[in-house]
Coordinates of C-alpha atoms in Angstrom, one line a residue:
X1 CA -45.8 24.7 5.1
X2 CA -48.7 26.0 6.9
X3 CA -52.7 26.5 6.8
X4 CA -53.9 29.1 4.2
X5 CA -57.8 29.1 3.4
X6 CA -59.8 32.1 2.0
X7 CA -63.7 32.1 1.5
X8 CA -65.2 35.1 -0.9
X9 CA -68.3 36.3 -1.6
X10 CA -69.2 40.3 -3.1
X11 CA -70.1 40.9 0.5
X12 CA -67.7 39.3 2.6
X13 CA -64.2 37.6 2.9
X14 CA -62.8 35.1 5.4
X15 CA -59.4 34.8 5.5
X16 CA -58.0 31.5 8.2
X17 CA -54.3 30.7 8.7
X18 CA -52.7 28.4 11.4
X19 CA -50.1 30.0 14.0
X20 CA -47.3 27.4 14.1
X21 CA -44.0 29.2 13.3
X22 CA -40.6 27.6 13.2
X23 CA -36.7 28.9 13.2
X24 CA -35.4 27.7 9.5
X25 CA -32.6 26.6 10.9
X26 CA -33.1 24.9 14.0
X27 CA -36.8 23.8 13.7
X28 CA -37.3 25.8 17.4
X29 CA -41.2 25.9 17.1
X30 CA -42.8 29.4 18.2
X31 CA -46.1 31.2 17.5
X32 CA -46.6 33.5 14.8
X33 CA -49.6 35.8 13.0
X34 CA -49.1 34.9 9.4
X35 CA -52.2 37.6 8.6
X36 CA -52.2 41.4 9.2
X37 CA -54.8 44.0 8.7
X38 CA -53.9 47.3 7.0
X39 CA -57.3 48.5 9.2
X40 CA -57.7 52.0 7.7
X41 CA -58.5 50.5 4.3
X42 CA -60.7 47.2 5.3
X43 CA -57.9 44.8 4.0
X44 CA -55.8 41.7 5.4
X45 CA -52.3 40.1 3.8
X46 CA -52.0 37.0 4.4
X47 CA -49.2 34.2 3.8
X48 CA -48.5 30.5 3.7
X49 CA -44.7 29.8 3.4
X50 CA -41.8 32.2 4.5
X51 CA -42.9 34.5 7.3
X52 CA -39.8 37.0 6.8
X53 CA -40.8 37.0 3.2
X54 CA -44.5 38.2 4.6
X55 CA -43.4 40.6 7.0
X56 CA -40.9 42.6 4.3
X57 CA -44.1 42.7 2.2
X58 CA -46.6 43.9 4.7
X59 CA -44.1 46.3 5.9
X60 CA -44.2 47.7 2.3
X61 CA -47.7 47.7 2.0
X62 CA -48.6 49.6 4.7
X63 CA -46.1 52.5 4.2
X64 CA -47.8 52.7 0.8
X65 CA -51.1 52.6 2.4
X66 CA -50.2 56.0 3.7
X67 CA -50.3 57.7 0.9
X68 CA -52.2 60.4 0.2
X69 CA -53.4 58.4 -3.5
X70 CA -53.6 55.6 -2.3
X71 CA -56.0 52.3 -3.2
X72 CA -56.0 48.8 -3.2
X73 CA -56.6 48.3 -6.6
X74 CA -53.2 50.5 -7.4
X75 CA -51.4 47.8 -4.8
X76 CA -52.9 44.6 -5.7
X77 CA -51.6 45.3 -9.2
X78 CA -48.0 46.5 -8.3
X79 CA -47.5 43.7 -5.7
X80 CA -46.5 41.0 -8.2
X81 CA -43.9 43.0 -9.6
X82 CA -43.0 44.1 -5.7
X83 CA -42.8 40.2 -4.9
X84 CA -40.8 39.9 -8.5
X85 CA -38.1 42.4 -7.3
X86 CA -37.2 41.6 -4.0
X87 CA -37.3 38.1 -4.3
X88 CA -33.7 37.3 -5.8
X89 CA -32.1 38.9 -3.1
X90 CA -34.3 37.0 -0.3
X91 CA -33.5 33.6 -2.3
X92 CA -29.3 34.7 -2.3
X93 CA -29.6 35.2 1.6
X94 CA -31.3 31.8 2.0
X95 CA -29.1 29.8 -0.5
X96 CA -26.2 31.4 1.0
X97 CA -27.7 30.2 4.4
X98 CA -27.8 26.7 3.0
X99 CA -31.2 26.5 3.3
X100 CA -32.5 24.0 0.6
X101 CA -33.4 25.8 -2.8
X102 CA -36.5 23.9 -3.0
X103 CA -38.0 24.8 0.3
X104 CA -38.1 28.7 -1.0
X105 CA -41.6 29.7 -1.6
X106 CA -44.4 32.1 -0.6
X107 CA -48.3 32.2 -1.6
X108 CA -49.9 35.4 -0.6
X109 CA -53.5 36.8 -0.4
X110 CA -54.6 40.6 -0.3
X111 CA -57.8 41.4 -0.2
X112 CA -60.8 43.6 1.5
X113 CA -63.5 45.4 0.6
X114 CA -63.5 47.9 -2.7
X115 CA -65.0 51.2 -2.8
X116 CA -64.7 51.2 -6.0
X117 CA -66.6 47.9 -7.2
X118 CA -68.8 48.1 -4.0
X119 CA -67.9 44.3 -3.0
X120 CA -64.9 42.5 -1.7
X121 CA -62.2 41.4 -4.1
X122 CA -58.7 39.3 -3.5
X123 CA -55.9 38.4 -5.6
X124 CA -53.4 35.7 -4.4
X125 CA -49.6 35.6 -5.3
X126 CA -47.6 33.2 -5.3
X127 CA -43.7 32.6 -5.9
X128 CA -40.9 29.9 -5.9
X129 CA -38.3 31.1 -8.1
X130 CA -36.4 34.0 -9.4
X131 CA -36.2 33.0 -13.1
X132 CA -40.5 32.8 -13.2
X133 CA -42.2 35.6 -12.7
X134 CA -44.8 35.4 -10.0
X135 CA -47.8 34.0 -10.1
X136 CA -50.8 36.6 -9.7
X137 CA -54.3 35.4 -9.6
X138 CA -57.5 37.7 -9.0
X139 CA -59.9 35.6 -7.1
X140 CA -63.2 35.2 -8.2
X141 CA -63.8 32.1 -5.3
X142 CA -62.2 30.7 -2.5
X143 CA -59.5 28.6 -2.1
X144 CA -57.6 26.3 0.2
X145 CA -54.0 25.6 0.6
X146 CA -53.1 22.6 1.5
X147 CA -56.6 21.8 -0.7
X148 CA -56.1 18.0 -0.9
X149 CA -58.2 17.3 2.3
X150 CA -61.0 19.4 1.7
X151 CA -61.9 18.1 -1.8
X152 CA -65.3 16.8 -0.6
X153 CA -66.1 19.3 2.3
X154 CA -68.4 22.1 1.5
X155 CA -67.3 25.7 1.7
X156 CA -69.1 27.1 4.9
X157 CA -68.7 30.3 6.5
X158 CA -69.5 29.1 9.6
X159 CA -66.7 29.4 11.9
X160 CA -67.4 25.8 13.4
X161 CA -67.3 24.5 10.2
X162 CA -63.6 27.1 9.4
X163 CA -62.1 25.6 12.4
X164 CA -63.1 21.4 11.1
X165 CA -61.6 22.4 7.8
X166 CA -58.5 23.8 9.5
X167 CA -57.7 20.6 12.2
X168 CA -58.6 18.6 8.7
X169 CA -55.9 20.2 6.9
X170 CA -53.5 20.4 9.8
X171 CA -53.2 16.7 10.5
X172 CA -53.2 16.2 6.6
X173 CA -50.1 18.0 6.0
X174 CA -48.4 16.5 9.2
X175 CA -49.2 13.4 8.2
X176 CA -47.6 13.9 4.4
X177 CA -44.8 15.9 5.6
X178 CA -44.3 13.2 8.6
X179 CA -43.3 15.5 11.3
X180 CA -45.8 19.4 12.7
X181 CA -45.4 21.3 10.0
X182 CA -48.9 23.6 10.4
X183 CA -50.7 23.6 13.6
X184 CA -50.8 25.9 16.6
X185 CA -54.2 28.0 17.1
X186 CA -56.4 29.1 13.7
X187 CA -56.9 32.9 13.3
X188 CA -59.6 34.8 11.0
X189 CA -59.7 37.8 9.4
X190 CA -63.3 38.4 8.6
X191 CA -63.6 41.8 6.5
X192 CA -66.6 43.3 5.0
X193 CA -68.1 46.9 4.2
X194 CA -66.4 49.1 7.1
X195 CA -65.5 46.2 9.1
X196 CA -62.4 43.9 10.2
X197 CA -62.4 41.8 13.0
X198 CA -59.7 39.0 14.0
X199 CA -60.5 36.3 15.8
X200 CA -58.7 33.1 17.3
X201 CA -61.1 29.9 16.9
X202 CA -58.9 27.6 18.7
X203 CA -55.9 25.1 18.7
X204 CA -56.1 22.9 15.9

């Protein structure tokens, strides 16, 4: 369980994710970047759930992004099919680890800005199990996962205002899941026409 939040307008996207990590196993806690930049092509993957999930998928992603026909549009509509093939074999691994079936699960955003339609678009993914087909939403707004806390707070842009929402939803989902579960520092991708910046905000 972590922090996954993405604001969207034509002419910009913000894309905010906490950094706490842990070993599935063991609970160990340690730091890790649960959004990545594909830089040449002004977009960002992002993930809330299983980070070795994320990383399998970003590595795929950007091999593809080398390709000589590439565009996003082509890889925002293959990667539900992408998430749909590899994920039996990530849930074996995992049951076979006896890691609980229930706690399988990933929600994904791509997004950046689109030559194409000259404006930013997104799609977020989302999967839990191998008999259903993934879930693959074009996003038309933003949204916020865990949203429960932010039900009355204003979307803002303002990256005061990114990091409240963040600590907000942090000691929400601590408090329901009764032990850290989402905290660490908040990162942002920020991505508009022929420009991506990362920034850290802060510890939540």
């Amino acid at each position: 369980m972590s922090i996954l939040n993405v604001l969207l307008r034509p002419d910009q996207l913000l894309v905010a994710v906490d950094t706490l990590a842990e070993d599935a196993f063991t609970r160990v806690p340690s730091a890790g970047a649960k959004l990545l930049l594909i830089p040449q092509h002004n977009l960002v993957l992002a993930t809330r759930g299983s980070t070795q999930f994320f990383l399998r998928i970003y590595e795929l992603a950007l091999q593809a992004s080398f390709r000589a026909d590439f565009t996003m549009e082509q890889l925002m509509a293959e990667l539900g099919l992408v998430i749909d093939k590899l994920w039996p074999a990530y849930e074996k691994a995992a049951v076979e680890a006896d890691l609980p079936r229930a706690a399988l699960g990933t929600e994904l955003v791509l997004g950046g800005w689109s030559a194409k339609n000259g404006r930013i678009v997104a799609t977020a993914y989302a999967k839990h199990d191998s008999a259903i087909p993934a879930v693959v939403q074009p996003l038309v707004g933003g949204l916020a996962s865990p949203g429960e806390p932010l039900e009355r707070v204003p979307d803002s842009f303002e990256l005061v205002d990114v990091l409240a929402a963040g600590r907000l939803q942090a000691a929400w989902l601590n408090q329901a899941v009764g032990r850290q579960v989402a905290g660490g520092r908040l990162l942002v991708a920020a991505l508009s026409e022929g420009r991506a910046v990362v920034r850290d905000l802060g510890a939540l």
